[in-house]
Tab-separated table of C-alpha atoms and ligand atoms in Angstrom:
chain	number	residue	atom	x	y	z
J	1453	MET	CA	-13.581	10.790	-3.757
J	1454	ARG	CA	-11.223	7.775	-3.297
J	1455	GLN	CA	-12.885	4.254	-3.867
J	1456	PRO	CA	-12.262	2.285	-0.798
J	1457	LEU	CA	-10.031	-0.921	-1.054
J	1458	VAL	CA	-10.049	-3.995	0.631
J	1459	ALA	CA	-7.229	-6.516	0.022
J	1460	GLY	CA	-6.907	-9.885	1.261
J	1461	ASN	CA	-3.336	-11.423	1.694
J	1462	TRP	CA	-3.782	-14.857	1.928
J	1463	LYS	CA	-0.170	-15.542	2.769
J	1464	MET	CA	1.212	-19.061	2.659
J	1465	ASN	CA	-2.048	-20.909	3.570
J	1466	GLY	CA	-4.299	-23.248	1.763
J	1467	THR	CA	-4.777	-26.025	-0.742
J	1468	ARG	CA	-6.299	-26.085	-4.191
J	1469	GLU	CA	-9.568	-27.165	-2.585
J	1470	SER	CA	-9.787	-24.715	0.134
J	1471	ALA	CA	-8.728	-21.722	-2.190
J	1472	GLN	CA	-11.489	-22.702	-4.468
J	1473	LEU	CA	-14.151	-22.951	-1.695
J	1474	LEU	CA	-12.833	-19.442	-0.256
J	1475	ILE	CA	-12.920	-17.764	-3.370
J	1476	LYS	CA	-16.492	-19.051	-4.199
J	1477	GLY	CA	-17.402	-17.967	-0.674
J	1478	ILE	CA	-16.289	-14.528	-1.362
J	1479	ILE	CA	-17.672	-14.180	-4.742
J	1480	ASN	CA	-21.170	-15.449	-3.618
J	1481	GLY	CA	-21.473	-12.958	-0.844
J	1482	MET	CA	-20.235	-9.843	-2.885
J	1483	ALA	CA	-23.934	-8.831	-3.881
J	1484	GLY	CA	-23.928	-5.817	-1.638
J	1485	VAL	CA	-20.561	-4.692	-2.301
J	1486	THR	CA	-20.877	-2.158	-4.939
J	1487	ARG	CA	-18.803	0.809	-4.006
J	1488	ALA	CA	-15.692	-0.714	-2.456
J	1489	GLU	CA	-13.095	-2.549	-4.554
J	1490	VAL	CA	-11.911	-6.209	-3.207
J	1491	VAL	CA	-8.722	-7.728	-4.204
J	1492	VAL	CA	-7.578	-11.122	-3.253
J	1493	CYS	CA	-4.076	-11.777	-3.106
J	1494	PRO	CA	-3.388	-15.937	-2.962
J	1495	PRO	CA	-0.072	-17.755	-3.223
J	1496	PHE	CA	1.515	-17.923	-6.354
J	1497	VAL	CA	0.651	-21.445	-7.339
J	1498	TYR	CA	-2.902	-20.984	-6.826
J	1499	LEU	CA	-2.945	-17.546	-8.899
J	1500	GLU	CA	-4.524	-19.171	-11.932
J	1501	LEU	CA	-6.937	-21.243	-10.176
J	1502	VAL	CA	-8.412	-18.324	-8.274
J	1503	GLY	CA	-8.038	-16.088	-11.235
J	1504	ALA	CA	-10.303	-18.399	-13.498
J	1505	ALA	CA	-13.137	-18.286	-10.625
J	1506	LEU	CA	-12.968	-14.405	-10.710
J	1507	GLN	CA	-13.562	-14.365	-14.521
J	1508	GLY	CA	-16.851	-12.183	-14.978
J	1509	THR	CA	-16.487	-10.607	-11.562
J	1510	GLN	CA	-15.355	-7.178	-10.361
J	1511	ILE	CA	-12.595	-8.792	-8.030
J	1512	PRO	CA	-8.949	-8.041	-9.119
J	1513	LEU	CA	-6.361	-10.688	-8.523
J	1514	GLY	CA	-3.089	-9.764	-6.497
J	1515	ALA	CA	0.060	-11.428	-5.809
J	1516	GLN	CA	1.954	-11.296	-2.665
J	1517	ASN	CA	5.469	-10.679	-3.877
J	1518	VAL	CA	7.512	-9.738	-7.202
J	1519	SER	CA	10.914	-10.003	-8.266
J	1520	LYS	CA	12.741	-6.545	-9.211
J	1521	GLU	CA	14.223	-8.262	-12.168
J	1522	GLU	CA	12.483	-8.386	-15.582
J	1523	MET	CA	13.169	-12.030	-16.270
J	1524	GLY	CA	15.904	-14.389	-16.442
J	1525	ALA	CA	18.274	-16.780	-14.371
J	1526	PHE	CA	16.662	-15.930	-11.049
J	1527	THR	CA	15.827	-19.340	-9.532
J	1528	GLY	CA	12.674	-19.324	-7.438
J	1529	GLU	CA	12.025	-15.833	-8.352
J	1530	ILE	CA	8.517	-14.580	-9.855
J	1531	ALA	CA	8.617	-11.670	-12.670
J	1532	ALA	CA	6.098	-8.986	-12.963
J	1533	PRO	CA	5.329	-10.071	-16.822
J	1534	MET	CA	4.433	-13.473	-15.309
J	1535	LEU	CA	1.992	-11.906	-12.863
J	1536	LYS	CA	0.501	-9.970	-15.637
J	1537	ASP	CA	0.298	-13.033	-17.797
J	1538	VAL	CA	-1.718	-14.985	-15.400
J	1539	GLY	CA	-4.205	-12.106	-14.787
J	1540	CYS	CA	-2.695	-10.139	-11.873
J	1541	GLN	CA	-3.542	-6.386	-11.543
J	1542	TYR	CA	-2.188	-5.760	-8.057
J	1543	VAL	CA	0.933	-6.850	-6.282
J	1544	ILE	CA	2.140	-6.500	-2.341
J	1545	VAL	CA	5.600	-5.130	-2.140
J	1546	GLY	CA	7.445	-4.770	1.303
J	1547	HIS	CA	5.173	-6.603	3.382
J	1548	SER	CA	6.738	-6.807	6.754
J	1549	GLU	CA	7.029	-10.348	6.762
J	1550	ARG	CA	9.243	-10.024	3.861
J	1551	ARG	CA	11.315	-7.261	5.329
J	1552	THR	CA	11.914	-8.837	8.522
J	1553	LEU	CA	12.131	-12.469	7.692
J	1554	TYR	CA	13.568	-12.482	4.179
J	1555	GLY	CA	15.836	-9.128	4.735
J	1556	GLU	CA	14.175	-6.917	2.234
J	1557	GLY	CA	15.373	-3.648	2.542
J	1558	ASP	CA	14.009	-0.042	1.579
J	1559	GLN	CA	15.902	-0.023	-1.765
J	1560	LEU	CA	14.968	-3.565	-2.828
J	1561	VAL	CA	11.292	-2.893	-1.871
J	1562	ALA	CA	11.616	0.437	-3.948
J	1563	GLU	CA	12.931	-1.439	-6.906
J	1564	LYS	CA	10.163	-4.101	-6.663
J	1565	TYR	CA	7.723	-1.218	-6.553
J	1566	ALA	CA	9.353	0.303	-9.684
J	1567	ARG	CA	9.260	-3.071	-11.549
J	1568	ALA	CA	5.728	-3.727	-10.619
J	1569	ARG	CA	4.801	-0.130	-12.078
J	1570	LYS	CA	6.808	-0.328	-15.125
J	1571	GLU	CA	5.075	-3.846	-16.205
J	1572	GLY	CA	1.501	-2.269	-15.427
J	1573	LEU	CA	0.784	-3.810	-12.028
J	1574	THR	CA	-0.427	-1.552	-9.298
J	1575	PRO	CA	1.868	-1.936	-6.171
J	1576	ILE	CA	0.349	-2.109	-2.699
J	1577	LEU	CA	3.445	-0.737	-0.846
J	1578	CYS	CA	3.518	-1.670	2.626
J	1579	VAL	CA	5.202	0.475	5.353
J	1580	GLY	CA	5.371	0.301	9.136
J	1581	GLU	CA	7.270	0.346	12.331
J	1582	LEU	CA	8.520	-2.460	14.596
J	1583	LEU	CA	7.143	-2.371	18.228
J	1584	GLU	CA	10.635	-0.950	19.683
J	1585	GLU	CA	10.319	1.591	16.700
J	1586	ARG	CA	7.054	2.933	18.035
J	1587	GLU	CA	8.057	2.804	21.885
J	1588	ALA	CA	11.234	4.640	21.028
J	1589	GLY	CA	8.853	7.367	19.232
J	1590	THR	CA	10.457	6.798	15.676
J	1591	THR	CA	7.345	5.651	13.843
J	1592	GLU	CA	7.237	8.891	11.544
J	1593	GLU	CA	11.090	8.425	10.946
J	1594	VAL	CA	10.628	5.047	10.047
J	1595	VAL	CA	7.638	5.269	7.849
J	1596	ALA	CA	9.259	8.394	6.246
J	1597	ARG	CA	12.324	6.489	5.409
J	1598	GLN	CA	10.346	3.638	3.705
J	1599	LEU	CA	8.172	5.900	1.736
J	1600	ASP	CA	10.971	8.320	0.537
J	1601	ALA	CA	12.895	5.366	-0.874
J	1602	VAL	CA	10.033	4.637	-3.139
J	1603	ILE	CA	9.498	8.451	-4.046
J	1604	ASP	CA	13.240	8.962	-4.695
J	1605	LEU	CA	13.414	5.857	-6.969
J	1606	ALA	CA	9.768	5.895	-8.904
J	1607	GLY	CA	8.728	9.478	-8.311
J	1608	VAL	CA	5.858	11.023	-6.215
J	1609	ALA	CA	3.363	11.281	-9.060
J	1610	SER	CA	3.608	7.371	-9.268
J	1611	LEU	CA	1.772	7.100	-6.040
J	1612	ALA	CA	-1.459	8.677	-7.304
J	1613	GLU	CA	-2.081	5.294	-8.969
J	1614	SER	CA	-0.628	3.021	-6.287
J	1615	VAL	CA	-1.605	1.806	-2.847
J	1616	VAL	CA	0.239	2.216	0.312
J	1617	ALA	CA	-0.585	0.135	3.443
J	1618	TYR	CA	0.204	1.179	6.598
J	1619	GLU	CA	0.777	-2.038	8.665
J	1620	PRO	CA	2.489	-1.737	12.194
J	1621	VAL	CA	4.505	-4.760	12.608
J	1622	TRP	CA	3.418	-4.997	16.144
J	1623	ALA	CA	-0.013	-5.492	14.946
J	1624	ILE	CA	0.290	-8.047	12.159
J	1625	GLY	CA	-1.119	-11.496	13.154
J	1626	THR	CA	-0.746	-10.644	16.824
J	1627	GLY	CA	-4.378	-9.784	17.452
J	1628	ARG	CA	-3.270	-6.684	18.854
J	1629	THR	CA	-4.741	-3.664	16.656
J	1630	ALA	CA	-3.753	0.050	16.598
J	1631	THR	CA	-6.549	2.124	17.807
J	1632	PRO	CA	-8.447	4.119	14.984
J	1633	GLN	CA	-6.854	7.424	16.257
J	1634	GLN	CA	-3.197	5.682	16.236
J	1635	ALA	CA	-3.762	4.415	12.736
J	1636	GLN	CA	-5.374	7.849	11.583
J	1637	ASP	CA	-2.387	9.704	12.923
J	1638	VAL	CA	-0.005	7.720	11.008
J	1639	HIS	CA	-2.282	7.769	7.746
J	1640	ALA	CA	-2.595	11.334	7.948
J	1641	PHE	CA	1.509	11.644	8.212
J	1642	ILE	CA	1.769	9.547	5.162
J	1643	ARG	CA	-0.730	11.759	3.325
J	1644	GLN	CA	0.886	15.022	4.287
J	1645	ARG	CA	4.402	13.712	3.674
J	1646	ILE	CA	3.131	12.956	-0.087
J	1647	ALA	CA	1.296	16.084	-0.347
J	1648	ALA	CA	4.422	18.125	0.582
J	1649	GLN	CA	5.729	17.069	-3.117
J	1650	SER	CA	2.380	16.555	-4.889
J	1651	LYS	CA	-1.056	17.606	-3.659
J	1652	GLU	CA	-2.686	15.587	-6.419
J	1653	ALA	CA	-0.893	12.277	-5.442
J	1654	ALA	CA	-1.690	12.769	-1.890
J	1655	GLU	CA	-5.429	13.384	-2.858
J	1656	GLN	CA	-5.456	10.268	-4.866
J	1657	VAL	CA	-3.370	7.543	-3.143
J	1658	ARG	CA	-5.406	5.061	-1.227
J	1659	ILE	CA	-3.875	4.505	2.139
J	1660	LEU	CA	-4.960	1.191	3.797
J	1661	TYR	CA	-4.429	0.214	7.289
J	1662	GLY	CA	-3.523	-3.542	8.035
J	1663	GLY	CA	-2.912	-5.211	11.610
J	1664	SER	CA	-5.287	-7.493	13.038
J	1665	VAL	CA	-8.284	-6.177	11.424
J	1666	ASN	CA	-11.398	-8.309	11.735
J	1667	ALA	CA	-15.068	-8.316	11.389
J	1668	LYS	CA	-15.610	-6.549	14.820
J	1669	ASN	CA	-12.901	-3.626	14.639
J	1670	ALA	CA	-13.130	-2.807	10.825
J	1671	ALA	CA	-15.844	-0.348	10.878
J	1672	GLU	CA	-14.432	1.973	13.337
J	1673	LEU	CA	-11.064	1.808	11.878
J	1674	LEU	CA	-12.348	2.352	8.526
J	1675	ARG	CA	-14.655	5.482	9.572
J	1676	MET	CA	-11.419	7.368	9.956
J	1677	PRO	CA	-10.789	9.977	7.331
J	1678	ASP	CA	-7.538	8.891	5.945
J	1679	ILE	CA	-8.047	5.271	6.092
J	1680	ASP	CA	-9.029	4.296	2.749
J	1681	GLY	CA	-9.360	0.474	3.268
J	1682	GLY	CA	-7.819	-2.532	4.655
J	1683	LEU	CA	-5.059	-4.961	3.860
J	1684	ILE	CA	-6.306	-8.277	5.638
J	1685	GLY	CA	-4.319	-11.131	6.731
J	1686	GLY	CA	-5.803	-13.677	8.825
J	1687	ALA	CA	-9.364	-12.442	8.772
J	1688	SER	CA	-9.281	-13.027	4.718
J	1689	LEU	CA	-9.255	-16.433	5.143
J	1690	LYS	CA	-12.703	-16.966	6.339
J	1691	ALA	CA	-15.025	-15.859	3.676
J	1692	ALA	CA	-17.857	-14.639	6.129
J	1693	ASP	CA	-15.422	-12.374	8.227
J	1694	PHE	CA	-13.464	-10.975	5.097
J	1695	LEU	CA	-17.166	-10.282	3.301
J	1696	THR	CA	-17.950	-8.328	6.768
J	1697	ILE	CA	-14.937	-6.150	6.341
J	1698	CYS	CA	-15.814	-5.449	2.837
J	1699	GLN	CA	-19.308	-4.515	3.756
J	1700	ALA	CA	-18.017	-2.192	6.261
J	1701	ALA	CA	-15.778	-0.500	3.776
J	1702	ASN	CA	-18.365	-0.268	1.267
Z	943	LIG	C1	-1.037	-8.776	6.731
Z	943	LIG	O1	-0.639	-9.650	6.517
Z	943	LIG	O2	-0.987	-7.913	5.605
Z	943	LIG	C2	-1.919	-8.490	7.922
Z	943	LIG	C3	-2.464	-7.279	8.124
Z	943	LIG	O3	-1.954	-9.503	8.620
Z	943	LIG	P1	-3.225	-9.730	9.812
Z	943	LIG	O4	-4.579	-9.216	9.251
Z	943	LIG	O5	-3.417	-11.241	10.000
Z	943	LIG	O6	-2.574	-8.992	10.964
């Protein structure tokens, strides 16, 4: 049985004060969330602050990005051992905003995934199609390509201990959500593609849905058999909404 997982991607939002308020609100509302795992991914500069607040809780800390390099002269980058050093257990790789706004391609994303694993971080690998790709009927082709780049580099077995997030790009931050059936279809496709190489990895990998999940639509999405949780952007910035989603996953 896969443990449900809800990850909050705070993106480039907040201040020290608001980060502190948000994490306190989340921690204080976690009483009923006993089954689902809840992860928060604040901006780099607030990782330590949020990590300190998380001491003694069951909530793991995650980062939003990582360098493919181990360490060294890479100005502005953050290395996986640094993330470990400040207490991160998870890291998002290949978020669509990184792919589309910062030109991260499949190979680079796969290298980041491999680096994260090598340093003992659990990657949350984001995949998903653009609107024009969905309209052209190439969703599965795109998702397969993004997934295969990682399998080719890091091996299919690595997915057993990793997380995949299916995030249709047209649904991210747009208020336009995939229907539960649309999401389920792609989740099932991802699981089948992994199963073709490793039944065990397919059975164990947690596949999250992301894209305008909110307090109202979470329950019906999370009810689908291959949706193991959510990657939450906008709604993770309001403790009450985020907690409602965590309860739904629970
Ligand atoms: C995301 O950034 O991963 C995301 C799903 O954002 P939102 O929930 O705001 O659509």
